[in-house]
Amino acid sequence: MAKLSDIPPREYNTPHNEYLPEEARVLSTTELAPGIRHFVLEFVDPARKEAFSFCSGQFMQVSLLGIGEAPISICSPPTIRGTFEICVREAGNLTGALHRLRQGDTLWVRGPYGQGFPLAEMAGRDLIFIGGGIGLAPLRSAIDCAVCLNDEFGELTVLYGARTPELLLFTDEYDTWRQHGRVETIVDEAPPGWQGRTGVITTLFDAVDLKPENTSALICGPPVMFSFVLGRLKELGFADADIFISLERHMRCGVGKCEHCVVESFYTCRQGPVLSIGQIRGISSALR
């Protein structure tokens, strides 16, 4: 049985050559929503497959030779060994080519990179996960990790919003998450017959009872969501040190060399993508 001590720390750095892409095989691929596919992958090299580990919130650089490379978050929990999962939204040549892959095909990956969510530091606390759109993918890694290690944490709360009901991700997993707390969803636009909530994600705070003094918040979603969610958390009394946000940047190299993801004083690919609000307080460009 997995223990919290088995999970790599958030500043975990891979012992493998971080510049070297490695071949990974597609074990399965499923359409989660229009334009979004979920992949279960394994390394082709048996030794690398056995040794691979990561922490929730880290990302991989995923590539197809001759087409390109892009940073994609790992969406499976680190408690599952031997495979890892990613969630890809089609948005260009590379992601379009990834969507055409099928079981048995291969791609190339580097990583893992960056700092993830400090789950070990949150032991004994309640957790609230706040996600928007495909931002649920990296949060799912942390949610499933907390579910697997349920004795290590208090109550789990998931607040999740998407543009339309058909774009809500991982809907078949909500009942499992509800066994450990609350799951509340909302959409921006609803078709006739929709029975759920419609509106902005901050309205979901009215549906849950939180204890800010003993709760850590984990956030991932579009930057437009950040200021509203952070404002609501501050109104509720959350401390900056207890709010962790995954910044949305295009980490082109992943190793702090290209400076493509620099935000004033830090490299998002190295010091991030997950940072506490205390670490970026006063750096207004970080949340754009």
PDB file of C-alpha atoms in Angstrom:
ATOM      1  CA  MET A   1       0.000   0.000   0.000  1.00  0.00           C
ATOM      2  CA  ALA A   2       1.298   3.440  -0.935  1.00  0.00           C
ATOM      3  CA  LYS A   3       2.331   5.878   1.794  1.00  0.00           C
ATOM      4  CA  LEU A   4       2.772   9.641   1.684  1.00  0.00           C
ATOM      5  CA  SER A   5       6.490   9.139   2.313  1.00  0.00           C
ATOM      6  CA  ASP A   6       6.696   7.213  -0.991  1.00  0.00           C
ATOM      7  CA  ILE A   7       5.731  10.307  -3.017  1.00  0.00           C
ATOM      8  CA  PRO A   8       8.670  12.373  -4.313  1.00  0.00           C
ATOM      9  CA  PRO A   9       8.939  15.870  -2.768  1.00  0.00           C
ATOM     10  CA  ARG A  10       7.710  18.844  -4.787  1.00  0.00           C
ATOM     11  CA  GLU A  11      11.302  19.898  -5.612  1.00  0.00           C
ATOM     12  CA  TYR A  12      11.991  16.406  -6.930  1.00  0.00           C
ATOM     13  CA  ASN A  13      14.456  16.353  -9.842  1.00  0.00           C
ATOM     14  CA  THR A  14      14.676  13.368 -12.145  1.00  0.00           C
ATOM     15  CA  PRO A  15      17.976  11.445 -11.889  1.00  0.00           C
ATOM     16  CA  HIS A  16      17.639  10.769 -15.620  1.00  0.00           C
ATOM     17  CA  ASN A  17      19.229  12.951 -18.327  1.00  0.00           C
ATOM     18  CA  GLU A  18      16.761  15.834 -18.466  1.00  0.00           C
ATOM     19  CA  TYR A  19      17.744  16.791 -22.008  1.00  0.00           C
ATOM     20  CA  LEU A  20      17.157  13.343 -23.527  1.00  0.00           C
ATOM     21  CA  PRO A  21      13.745  12.409 -24.995  1.00  0.00           C
ATOM     22  CA  GLU A  22      12.669   8.825 -24.364  1.00  0.00           C
ATOM     23  CA  GLU A  23      10.225   6.675 -26.256  1.00  0.00           C
ATOM     24  CA  ALA A  24       6.870   5.937 -24.651  1.00  0.00           C
ATOM     25  CA  ARG A  25       4.094   3.652 -25.867  1.00  0.00           C
ATOM     26  CA  VAL A  26       0.369   4.440 -25.967  1.00  0.00           C
ATOM     27  CA  LEU A  27      -1.442   1.782 -23.935  1.00  0.00           C
ATOM     28  CA  SER A  28      -4.855   3.376 -24.466  1.00  0.00           C
ATOM     29  CA  THR A  29      -6.398   6.631 -25.624  1.00  0.00           C
ATOM     30  CA  THR A  30      -9.920   7.908 -25.061  1.00  0.00           C
ATOM     31  CA  GLU A  31     -11.821  11.026 -26.046  1.00  0.00           C
ATOM     32  CA  LEU A  32     -12.810  12.732 -22.794  1.00  0.00           C
ATOM     33  CA  ALA A  33     -14.596  15.654 -24.450  1.00  0.00           C
ATOM     34  CA  PRO A  34     -14.719  17.298 -27.878  1.00  0.00           C
ATOM     35  CA  GLY A  35     -11.117  18.150 -28.761  1.00  0.00           C
ATOM     36  CA  ILE A  36      -9.639  16.583 -25.596  1.00  0.00           C
ATOM     37  CA  ARG A  37      -8.047  13.129 -25.426  1.00  0.00           C
ATOM     38  CA  HIS A  38      -6.719  11.123 -22.488  1.00  0.00           C
ATOM     39  CA  PHE A  39      -3.636   8.894 -22.914  1.00  0.00           C
ATOM     40  CA  VAL A  40      -2.240   6.106 -20.745  1.00  0.00           C
ATOM     41  CA  LEU A  41       1.487   5.730 -21.494  1.00  0.00           C
ATOM     42  CA  GLU A  42       4.429   3.564 -20.504  1.00  0.00           C
ATOM     43  CA  PHE A  43       8.117   3.850 -21.247  1.00  0.00           C
ATOM     44  CA  VAL A  44       9.366   1.411 -23.874  1.00  0.00           C
ATOM     45  CA  ASP A  45      12.577   0.858 -21.882  1.00  0.00           C
ATOM     46  CA  PRO A  46      11.666  -1.573 -19.038  1.00  0.00           C
ATOM     47  CA  ALA A  47      14.256  -0.088 -16.657  1.00  0.00           C
ATOM     48  CA  ARG A  48      12.971   3.449 -17.179  1.00  0.00           C
ATOM     49  CA  LYS A  49       9.397   2.224 -16.785  1.00  0.00           C
ATOM     50  CA  GLU A  50      10.258   0.696 -13.424  1.00  0.00           C
ATOM     51  CA  ALA A  51      12.242   3.670 -12.122  1.00  0.00           C
ATOM     52  CA  PHE A  52       9.966   6.505 -13.263  1.00  0.00           C
ATOM     53  CA  SER A  53       8.381   8.616 -10.528  1.00  0.00           C
ATOM     54  CA  PHE A  54       7.012  12.143 -10.213  1.00  0.00           C
ATOM     55  CA  CYS A  55       4.942  14.381  -7.960  1.00  0.00           C
ATOM     56  CA  SER A  56       1.469  15.762  -8.702  1.00  0.00           C
ATOM     57  CA  GLY A  57       1.642  19.049 -10.578  1.00  0.00           C
ATOM     58  CA  GLN A  58       4.792  18.277 -12.557  1.00  0.00           C
ATOM     59  CA  PHE A  59       4.798  18.210 -16.360  1.00  0.00           C
ATOM     60  CA  MET A  60       6.442  16.332 -19.214  1.00  0.00           C
ATOM     61  CA  GLN A  61       7.765  17.659 -22.509  1.00  0.00           C
ATOM     62  CA  VAL A  62       5.907  15.566 -25.100  1.00  0.00           C
ATOM     63  CA  SER A  63       7.067  15.373 -28.716  1.00  0.00           C
ATOM     64  CA  LEU A  64       6.645  13.696 -32.071  1.00  0.00           C
ATOM     65  CA  LEU A  65       9.755  13.706 -34.219  1.00  0.00           C
ATOM     66  CA  GLY A  66       9.586  16.164 -37.087  1.00  0.00           C
ATOM     67  CA  ILE A  67       6.473  17.873 -35.713  1.00  0.00           C
ATOM     68  CA  GLY A  68       7.274  19.520 -32.396  1.00  0.00           C
ATOM     69  CA  GLU A  69       7.272  19.423 -28.614  1.00  0.00           C
ATOM     70  CA  ALA A  70       4.985  20.850 -25.915  1.00  0.00           C
ATOM     71  CA  PRO A  71       4.689  20.813 -22.108  1.00  0.00           C
ATOM     72  CA  ILE A  72       1.815  18.649 -20.857  1.00  0.00           C
ATOM     73  CA  SER A  73       0.938  17.994 -17.218  1.00  0.00           C
ATOM     74  CA  ILE A  74       0.785  14.487 -15.819  1.00  0.00           C
ATOM     75  CA  CYS A  75      -2.815  13.751 -14.817  1.00  0.00           C
ATOM     76  CA  SER A  76      -2.402  10.391 -13.065  1.00  0.00           C
ATOM     77  CA  PRO A  77      -1.436  10.014  -9.391  1.00  0.00           C
ATOM     78  CA  PRO A  78       2.157   9.199  -8.402  1.00  0.00           C
ATOM     79  CA  THR A  79       0.805   6.288  -6.367  1.00  0.00           C
ATOM     80  CA  ILE A  80       0.341   4.337  -9.628  1.00  0.00           C
ATOM     81  CA  ARG A  81       3.663   2.972 -10.863  1.00  0.00           C
ATOM     82  CA  GLY A  82       4.626   1.640 -14.289  1.00  0.00           C
ATOM     83  CA  THR A  83       2.375   3.951 -16.292  1.00  0.00           C
ATOM     84  CA  PHE A  84       1.567   7.665 -16.439  1.00  0.00           C
ATOM     85  CA  GLU A  85      -1.267   9.608 -18.019  1.00  0.00           C
ATOM     86  CA  ILE A  86      -1.664  12.875 -19.894  1.00  0.00           C
ATOM     87  CA  CYS A  87      -4.647  14.850 -21.144  1.00  0.00           C
ATOM     88  CA  VAL A  88      -4.217  16.675 -24.490  1.00  0.00           C
ATOM     89  CA  ARG A  89      -6.362  19.447 -25.926  1.00  0.00           C
ATOM     90  CA  GLU A  90      -6.095  19.771 -29.707  1.00  0.00           C
ATOM     91  CA  ALA A  91      -4.775  23.242 -30.466  1.00  0.00           C
ATOM     92  CA  GLY A  92      -2.188  22.959 -33.253  1.00  0.00           C
ATOM     93  CA  ASN A  93      -0.027  20.685 -35.398  1.00  0.00           C
ATOM     94  CA  LEU A  94       1.566  18.722 -32.554  1.00  0.00           C
ATOM     95  CA  THR A  95      -1.557  18.206 -30.477  1.00  0.00           C
ATOM     96  CA  GLY A  96      -3.505  17.350 -33.631  1.00  0.00           C
ATOM     97  CA  ALA A  97      -0.931  14.668 -34.455  1.00  0.00           C
ATOM     98  CA  LEU A  98      -1.066  13.367 -30.881  1.00  0.00           C
ATOM     99  CA  HIS A  99      -4.837  13.034 -31.229  1.00  0.00           C
ATOM    100  CA  ARG A 100      -4.307  10.750 -34.224  1.00  0.00           C
ATOM    101  CA  LEU A 101      -2.181   8.298 -32.209  1.00  0.00           C
ATOM    102  CA  ARG A 102      -3.747   4.981 -31.303  1.00  0.00           C
ATOM    103  CA  GLN A 103      -2.956   2.047 -29.024  1.00  0.00           C
ATOM    104  CA  GLY A 104       0.535   0.712 -29.716  1.00  0.00           C
ATOM    105  CA  ASP A 105       1.851   3.908 -31.300  1.00  0.00           C
ATOM    106  CA  THR A 106       4.802   5.680 -29.694  1.00  0.00           C
ATOM    107  CA  LEU A 107       5.783   9.245 -28.875  1.00  0.00           C
ATOM    108  CA  TRP A 108       8.716  10.884 -27.080  1.00  0.00           C
ATOM    109  CA  VAL A 109       8.856  12.441 -23.631  1.00  0.00           C
ATOM    110  CA  ARG A 110      11.315  14.320 -21.406  1.00  0.00           C
ATOM    111  CA  GLY A 111      10.907  14.909 -17.720  1.00  0.00           C
ATOM    112  CA  PRO A 112       9.302  15.195 -15.264  1.00  0.00           C
ATOM    113  CA  TYR A 113       9.981  18.886 -14.740  1.00  0.00           C
ATOM    114  CA  GLY A 114       9.113  21.656 -12.324  1.00  0.00           C
ATOM    115  CA  GLN A 115       7.770  21.786  -8.797  1.00  0.00           C
ATOM    116  CA  GLY A 116       4.460  20.164  -8.021  1.00  0.00           C
ATOM    117  CA  PHE A 117       1.964  20.445  -5.182  1.00  0.00           C
ATOM    118  CA  PRO A 118       3.557  19.966  -1.730  1.00  0.00           C
ATOM    119  CA  LEU A 119       1.138  17.251  -0.618  1.00  0.00           C
ATOM    120  CA  ALA A 120       3.469  15.990   2.105  1.00  0.00           C
ATOM    121  CA  GLU A 121       3.291  19.422   3.770  1.00  0.00           C
ATOM    122  CA  MET A 122      -0.519  19.250   3.670  1.00  0.00           C
ATOM    123  CA  ALA A 123      -0.824  16.031   5.680  1.00  0.00           C
ATOM    124  CA  GLY A 124      -3.648  16.194   8.216  1.00  0.00           C
ATOM    125  CA  ARG A 125      -5.328  19.167   6.524  1.00  0.00           C
ATOM    126  CA  ASP A 126      -8.513  19.471   4.485  1.00  0.00           C
ATOM    127  CA  LEU A 127      -7.895  20.047   0.774  1.00  0.00           C
ATOM    128  CA  ILE A 128      -9.899  22.131  -1.688  1.00  0.00           C
ATOM    129  CA  PHE A 129      -9.210  21.702  -5.402  1.00  0.00           C
ATOM    130  CA  ILE A 130     -10.408  24.499  -7.684  1.00  0.00           C
ATOM    131  CA  GLY A 131     -10.191  23.830 -11.411  1.00  0.00           C
ATOM    132  CA  GLY A 132     -11.337  25.342 -14.648  1.00  0.00           C
ATOM    133  CA  GLY A 133     -11.479  23.603 -18.035  1.00  0.00           C
ATOM    134  CA  ILE A 134      -8.546  21.342 -18.778  1.00  0.00           C
ATOM    135  CA  GLY A 135      -6.979  22.618 -15.544  1.00  0.00           C
ATOM    136  CA  LEU A 136      -8.688  19.674 -13.854  1.00  0.00           C
ATOM    137  CA  ALA A 137      -6.110  17.361 -15.470  1.00  0.00           C
ATOM    138  CA  PRO A 138      -3.111  18.171 -13.208  1.00  0.00           C
ATOM    139  CA  LEU A 139      -5.474  18.558 -10.243  1.00  0.00           C
ATOM    140  CA  ARG A 140      -6.775  15.053 -10.899  1.00  0.00           C
ATOM    141  CA  SER A 141      -3.276  13.756 -10.175  1.00  0.00           C
ATOM    142  CA  ALA A 142      -3.368  15.368  -6.726  1.00  0.00           C
ATOM    143  CA  ILE A 143      -7.018  14.443  -6.081  1.00  0.00           C
ATOM    144  CA  ASP A 144      -6.433  10.764  -6.863  1.00  0.00           C
ATOM    145  CA  CYS A 145      -3.258  10.800  -4.775  1.00  0.00           C
ATOM    146  CA  ALA A 146      -5.208  12.211  -1.809  1.00  0.00           C
ATOM    147  CA  VAL A 147      -7.982   9.654  -2.342  1.00  0.00           C
ATOM    148  CA  CYS A 148      -5.468   6.802  -2.401  1.00  0.00           C
ATOM    149  CA  LEU A 149      -3.815   8.161   0.775  1.00  0.00           C
ATOM    150  CA  ASN A 150      -7.103   9.116   2.393  1.00  0.00           C
ATOM    151  CA  ASP A 151      -5.858   8.472   5.944  1.00  0.00           C
ATOM    152  CA  GLU A 152      -3.242  11.207   5.470  1.00  0.00           C
ATOM    153  CA  PHE A 153      -5.709  14.037   4.775  1.00  0.00           C
ATOM    154  CA  GLY A 154      -8.974  15.480   6.036  1.00  0.00           C
ATOM    155  CA  GLU A 155     -12.011  16.198   3.862  1.00  0.00           C
ATOM    156  CA  LEU A 156     -11.602  16.771   0.130  1.00  0.00           C
ATOM    157  CA  THR A 157     -13.585  19.408  -1.769  1.00  0.00           C
ATOM    158  CA  VAL A 158     -13.533  19.755  -5.563  1.00  0.00           C
ATOM    159  CA  LEU A 159     -14.942  22.868  -7.250  1.00  0.00           C
ATOM    160  CA  TYR A 160     -14.812  22.571 -11.031  1.00  0.00           C
ATOM    161  CA  GLY A 161     -16.111  24.662 -13.899  1.00  0.00           C
ATOM    162  CA  ALA A 162     -16.144  24.263 -17.677  1.00  0.00           C
ATOM    163  CA  ARG A 163     -17.561  26.202 -20.584  1.00  0.00           C
ATOM    164  CA  THR A 164     -20.303  23.660 -21.374  1.00  0.00           C
ATOM    165  CA  PRO A 165     -21.488  20.375 -19.816  1.00  0.00           C
ATOM    166  CA  GLU A 166     -19.876  18.290 -22.558  1.00  0.00           C
ATOM    167  CA  LEU A 167     -16.479  19.805 -21.653  1.00  0.00           C
ATOM    168  CA  LEU A 168     -16.583  18.615 -18.025  1.00  0.00           C
ATOM    169  CA  LEU A 169     -13.720  16.118 -17.688  1.00  0.00           C
ATOM    170  CA  PHE A 170     -13.429  12.820 -15.787  1.00  0.00           C
ATOM    171  CA  THR A 171     -17.131  12.812 -14.923  1.00  0.00           C
ATOM    172  CA  ASP A 172     -17.096   9.051 -14.265  1.00  0.00           C
ATOM    173  CA  GLU A 173     -14.731   9.628 -11.318  1.00  0.00           C
ATOM    174  CA  TYR A 174     -16.784  12.164  -9.358  1.00  0.00           C
ATOM    175  CA  ASP A 175     -18.675   9.519  -7.365  1.00  0.00           C
ATOM    176  CA  THR A 176     -15.382   8.070  -6.113  1.00  0.00           C
ATOM    177  CA  TRP A 177     -14.179  11.528  -5.098  1.00  0.00           C
ATOM    178  CA  ARG A 178     -17.480  12.175  -3.311  1.00  0.00           C
ATOM    179  CA  GLN A 179     -16.756   9.267  -0.996  1.00  0.00           C
ATOM    180  CA  HIS A 180     -14.059  11.495   0.503  1.00  0.00           C
ATOM    181  CA  GLY A 181     -15.817  14.861   0.444  1.00  0.00           C
ATOM    182  CA  ARG A 182     -17.686  17.207  -1.902  1.00  0.00           C
ATOM    183  CA  VAL A 183     -17.656  17.641  -5.675  1.00  0.00           C
ATOM    184  CA  GLU A 184     -19.459  20.659  -7.118  1.00  0.00           C
ATOM    185  CA  THR A 185     -19.515  21.564 -10.808  1.00  0.00           C
ATOM    186  CA  ILE A 186     -20.711  24.536 -12.835  1.00  0.00           C
ATOM    187  CA  VAL A 187     -20.760  25.544 -16.516  1.00  0.00           C
ATOM    188  CA  ASP A 188     -20.717  28.878 -18.327  1.00  0.00           C
ATOM    189  CA  GLU A 189     -23.312  27.916 -20.911  1.00  0.00           C
ATOM    190  CA  ALA A 190     -26.017  25.276 -20.527  1.00  0.00           C
ATOM    191  CA  PRO A 191     -28.217  23.592 -23.150  1.00  0.00           C
ATOM    192  CA  PRO A 192     -31.935  23.035 -22.591  1.00  0.00           C
ATOM    193  CA  GLY A 193     -32.493  20.311 -19.998  1.00  0.00           C
ATOM    194  CA  TRP A 194     -29.266  20.894 -18.061  1.00  0.00           C
ATOM    195  CA  GLN A 195     -29.983  20.212 -14.391  1.00  0.00           C
ATOM    196  CA  GLY A 196     -26.706  21.477 -12.953  1.00  0.00           C
ATOM    197  CA  ARG A 197     -25.435  24.913 -12.016  1.00  0.00           C
ATOM    198  CA  THR A 198     -24.729  27.684 -14.505  1.00  0.00           C
ATOM    199  CA  GLY A 199     -22.513  30.684 -13.794  1.00  0.00           C
ATOM    200  CA  VAL A 200     -19.006  31.525 -12.608  1.00  0.00           C
ATOM    201  CA  ILE A 201     -16.957  29.137 -10.492  1.00  0.00           C
ATOM    202  CA  THR A 202     -16.784  31.461  -7.465  1.00  0.00           C
ATOM    203  CA  THR A 203     -20.501  30.897  -6.847  1.00  0.00           C
ATOM    204  CA  LEU A 204     -19.655  27.301  -5.886  1.00  0.00           C
ATOM    205  CA  PHE A 205     -18.064  28.543  -2.655  1.00  0.00           C
ATOM    206  CA  ASP A 206     -21.581  29.174  -1.366  1.00  0.00           C
ATOM    207  CA  ALA A 207     -22.305  25.432  -1.643  1.00  0.00           C
ATOM    208  CA  VAL A 208     -19.486  24.266   0.656  1.00  0.00           C
ATOM    209  CA  ASP A 209     -18.464  24.809   4.280  1.00  0.00           C
ATOM    210  CA  LEU A 210     -14.719  25.418   4.548  1.00  0.00           C
ATOM    211  CA  LYS A 211     -12.352  25.778   7.502  1.00  0.00           C
ATOM    212  CA  PRO A 212      -9.647  28.105   6.122  1.00  0.00           C
ATOM    213  CA  GLU A 213      -7.390  27.709   9.161  1.00  0.00           C
ATOM    214  CA  ASN A 214      -7.006  23.981   8.409  1.00  0.00           C
ATOM    215  CA  THR A 215      -7.432  23.860   4.621  1.00  0.00           C
ATOM    216  CA  SER A 216      -4.964  24.024   1.746  1.00  0.00           C
ATOM    217  CA  ALA A 217      -6.196  25.247  -1.651  1.00  0.00           C
ATOM    218  CA  LEU A 218      -4.887  23.829  -4.937  1.00  0.00           C
ATOM    219  CA  ILE A 219      -5.809  25.779  -8.092  1.00  0.00           C
ATOM    220  CA  CYS A 220      -5.364  25.201 -11.818  1.00  0.00           C
ATOM    221  CA  GLY A 221      -7.251  26.731 -14.726  1.00  0.00           C
ATOM    222  CA  PRO A 222      -7.264  29.619 -17.189  1.00  0.00           C
ATOM    223  CA  PRO A 223      -5.547  32.785 -15.913  1.00  0.00           C
ATOM    224  CA  VAL A 224      -8.799  34.768 -16.217  1.00  0.00           C
ATOM    225  CA  MET A 225     -10.128  32.633 -13.354  1.00  0.00           C
ATOM    226  CA  PHE A 226      -7.283  33.297 -10.943  1.00  0.00           C
ATOM    227  CA  SER A 227      -8.013  36.783  -9.617  1.00  0.00           C
ATOM    228  CA  PHE A 228     -11.668  35.971  -8.884  1.00  0.00           C
ATOM    229  CA  VAL A 229     -10.883  32.700  -7.113  1.00  0.00           C
ATOM    230  CA  LEU A 230      -8.019  34.233  -5.133  1.00  0.00           C
ATOM    231  CA  GLY A 231     -10.207  37.151  -4.104  1.00  0.00           C
ATOM    232  CA  ARG A 232     -12.852  34.779  -2.783  1.00  0.00           C
ATOM    233  CA  LEU A 233     -10.319  32.687  -0.877  1.00  0.00           C
ATOM    234  CA  LYS A 234      -8.904  35.800   0.773  1.00  0.00           C
ATOM    235  CA  GLU A 235     -12.426  36.880   1.762  1.00  0.00           C
ATOM    236  CA  LEU A 236     -12.852  33.501   3.452  1.00  0.00           C
ATOM    237  CA  GLY A 237      -9.644  33.966   5.427  1.00  0.00           C
ATOM    238  CA  PHE A 238      -7.144  31.743   3.588  1.00  0.00           C
ATOM    239  CA  ALA A 239      -3.491  32.606   4.211  1.00  0.00           C
ATOM    240  CA  ASP A 240      -1.192  33.168   1.219  1.00  0.00           C
ATOM    241  CA  ALA A 241       0.998  30.264   2.333  1.00  0.00           C
ATOM    242  CA  ASP A 242      -1.970  27.861   2.108  1.00  0.00           C
ATOM    243  CA  ILE A 243      -2.944  28.697  -1.491  1.00  0.00           C
ATOM    244  CA  PHE A 244      -1.069  26.919  -4.291  1.00  0.00           C
ATOM    245  CA  ILE A 245      -1.590  27.761  -7.931  1.00  0.00           C
ATOM    246  CA  SER A 246      -0.324  26.092 -11.118  1.00  0.00           C
ATOM    247  CA  LEU A 247       0.720  28.841 -13.502  1.00  0.00           C
ATOM    248  CA  GLU A 248      -0.118  28.564 -17.188  1.00  0.00           C
ATOM    249  CA  ARG A 249       2.995  29.158 -19.288  1.00  0.00           C
ATOM    250  CA  HIS A 250       4.502  27.503 -22.363  1.00  0.00           C
ATOM    251  CA  MET A 251       7.626  25.873 -20.950  1.00  0.00           C
ATOM    252  CA  ARG A 252       9.526  25.456 -24.199  1.00  0.00           C
ATOM    253  CA  CYS A 253      12.746  23.855 -22.936  1.00  0.00           C
ATOM    254  CA  GLY A 254      11.671  22.800 -19.442  1.00  0.00           C
ATOM    255  CA  VAL A 255      15.161  23.232 -17.988  1.00  0.00           C
ATOM    256  CA  GLY A 256      15.521  26.999 -17.468  1.00  0.00           C
ATOM    257  CA  LYS A 257      17.635  27.720 -20.548  1.00  0.00           C
ATOM    258  CA  CYS A 258      15.401  29.329 -23.183  1.00  0.00           C
ATOM    259  CA  GLU A 259      13.867  31.978 -20.864  1.00  0.00           C
ATOM    260  CA  HIS A 260      10.530  31.587 -22.645  1.00  0.00           C
ATOM    261  CA  CYS A 261       8.643  31.111 -19.364  1.00  0.00           C
ATOM    262  CA  VAL A 262      10.442  33.723 -17.239  1.00  0.00           C
ATOM    263  CA  VAL A 263       8.150  35.824 -15.047  1.00  0.00           C
ATOM    264  CA  GLU A 264      10.168  38.698 -13.579  1.00  0.00           C
ATOM    265  CA  SER A 265      12.374  36.940 -11.015  1.00  0.00           C
ATOM    266  CA  PHE A 266      11.637  33.252 -11.599  1.00  0.00           C
ATOM    267  CA  TYR A 267      11.534  30.513 -14.203  1.00  0.00           C
ATOM    268  CA  THR A 268       8.086  28.944 -14.301  1.00  0.00           C
ATOM    269  CA  CYS A 269       9.540  25.644 -15.535  1.00  0.00           C
ATOM    270  CA  ARG A 270      11.906  25.424 -12.549  1.00  0.00           C
ATOM    271  CA  GLN A 271      10.469  27.310  -9.564  1.00  0.00           C
ATOM    272  CA  GLY A 272       6.950  26.509 -10.822  1.00  0.00           C
ATOM    273  CA  PRO A 273       4.610  25.657 -12.329  1.00  0.00           C
ATOM    274  CA  VAL A 274       3.136  25.271  -8.815  1.00  0.00           C
ATOM    275  CA  LEU A 275       3.799  28.190  -6.481  1.00  0.00           C
ATOM    276  CA  SER A 276       2.188  29.466  -3.324  1.00  0.00           C
ATOM    277  CA  ILE A 277       0.538  32.862  -3.462  1.00  0.00           C
ATOM    278  CA  GLY A 278       3.049  33.940  -0.849  1.00  0.00           C
ATOM    279  CA  GLN A 279       5.850  33.277  -3.362  1.00  0.00           C
ATOM    280  CA  ILE A 280       4.316  35.421  -6.110  1.00  0.00           C
ATOM    281  CA  ARG A 281       2.579  38.095  -4.053  1.00  0.00           C
ATOM    282  CA  GLY A 282       3.385  41.461  -5.684  1.00  0.00           C
ATOM    283  CA  ILE A 283       4.322  39.936  -9.058  1.00  0.00           C
ATOM    284  CA  SER A 284       1.169  40.916 -10.952  1.00  0.00           C
ATOM    285  CA  SER A 285       2.336  39.475 -14.291  1.00  0.00           C
ATOM    286  CA  ALA A 286       2.528  35.956 -12.781  1.00  0.00           C
ATOM    287  CA  LEU A 287      -1.267  35.556 -12.850  1.00  0.00           C
ATOM    288  CA  ARG A 288      -1.791  36.693 -16.441  1.00  0.00           C
TER     289      ARG A 288
END
